[in-house]
Short mmCIF file of C-alpha atoms in Angstrom, two decimals:
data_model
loop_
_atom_site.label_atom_id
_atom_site.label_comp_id
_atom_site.label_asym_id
_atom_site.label_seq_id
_atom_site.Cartn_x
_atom_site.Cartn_y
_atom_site.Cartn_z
CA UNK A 1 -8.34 8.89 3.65
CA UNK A 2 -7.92 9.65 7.36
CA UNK A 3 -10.27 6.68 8.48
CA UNK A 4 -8.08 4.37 6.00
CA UNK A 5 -4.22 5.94 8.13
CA UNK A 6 -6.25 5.37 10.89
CA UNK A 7 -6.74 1.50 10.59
CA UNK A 8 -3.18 1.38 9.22
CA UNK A 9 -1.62 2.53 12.10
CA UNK A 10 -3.55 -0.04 14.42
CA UNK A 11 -2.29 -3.13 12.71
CA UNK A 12 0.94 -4.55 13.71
CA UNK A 13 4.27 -4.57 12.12
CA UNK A 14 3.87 -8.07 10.78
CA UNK A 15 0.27 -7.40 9.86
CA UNK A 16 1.63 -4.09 8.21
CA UNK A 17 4.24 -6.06 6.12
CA UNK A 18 2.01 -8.65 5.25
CA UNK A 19 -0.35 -5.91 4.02
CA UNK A 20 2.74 -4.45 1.91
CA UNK A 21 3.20 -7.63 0.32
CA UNK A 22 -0.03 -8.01 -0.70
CA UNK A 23 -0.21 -4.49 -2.14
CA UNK A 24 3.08 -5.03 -3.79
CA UNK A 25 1.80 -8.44 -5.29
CA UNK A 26 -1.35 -6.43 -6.49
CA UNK A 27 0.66 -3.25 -8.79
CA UNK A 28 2.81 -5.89 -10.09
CA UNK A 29 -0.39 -7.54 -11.48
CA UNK A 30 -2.10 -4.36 -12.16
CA UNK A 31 0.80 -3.00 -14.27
CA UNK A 32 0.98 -6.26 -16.01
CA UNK A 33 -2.93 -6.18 -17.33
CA UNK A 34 -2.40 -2.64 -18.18
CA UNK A 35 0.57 -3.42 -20.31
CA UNK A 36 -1.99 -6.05 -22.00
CA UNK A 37 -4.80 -3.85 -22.47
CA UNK A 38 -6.91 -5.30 -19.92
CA UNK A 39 -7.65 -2.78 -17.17
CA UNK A 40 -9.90 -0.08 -17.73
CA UNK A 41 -9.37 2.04 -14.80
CA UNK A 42 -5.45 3.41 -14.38
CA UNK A 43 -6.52 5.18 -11.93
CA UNK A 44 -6.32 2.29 -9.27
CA UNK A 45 -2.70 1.63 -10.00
CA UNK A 46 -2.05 5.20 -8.49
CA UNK A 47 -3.66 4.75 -4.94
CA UNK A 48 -2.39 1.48 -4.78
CA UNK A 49 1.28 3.03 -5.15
CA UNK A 50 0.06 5.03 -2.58
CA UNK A 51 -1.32 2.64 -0.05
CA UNK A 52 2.43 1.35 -0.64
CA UNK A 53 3.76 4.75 0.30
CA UNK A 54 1.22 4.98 3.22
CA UNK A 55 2.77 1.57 4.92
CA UNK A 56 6.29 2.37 4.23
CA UNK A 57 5.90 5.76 5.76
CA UNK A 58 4.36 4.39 9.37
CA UNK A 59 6.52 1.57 9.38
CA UNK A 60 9.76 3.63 8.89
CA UNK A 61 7.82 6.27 11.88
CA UNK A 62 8.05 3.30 14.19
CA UNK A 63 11.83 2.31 13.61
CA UNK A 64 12.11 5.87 14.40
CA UNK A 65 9.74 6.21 17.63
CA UNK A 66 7.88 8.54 16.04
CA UNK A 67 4.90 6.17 16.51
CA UNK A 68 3.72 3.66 18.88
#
């Protein structure tokens, strides 16, 4: 989990957004084949939410100038 922050915090803000986006795209699906049945593993929809959480939290650190 600390190796995964770790690359998070040396992407850039647009590359952080853009990774946001694409994690945001990917629950949206995820939730949709679980409403159908089709994923097997629930599981994956929780760290995703949290990969969300994990971006939000060091972009909103940088607004702040609590990181570089």
């Amino acid at each position: 989990m600390k190796k995964q922050v770790a690359e998070l915090i040396n992407l850039t803000d647009e590359e952080l957004k853009a990774k946001l986006e694409e994690a945001k795209k990917k629950l949206f699906e995820m939730r949709f084949q679980h409403e159908l049945g089709q994923i097997r593993n629930t599981a994956s929809i929780k760290m995703v939410r949290r990969d969300i959480a994990r971006i939000k939290t060091i972009l909103r650190q940088r607004e702040l100038g609590i990181r570089r």
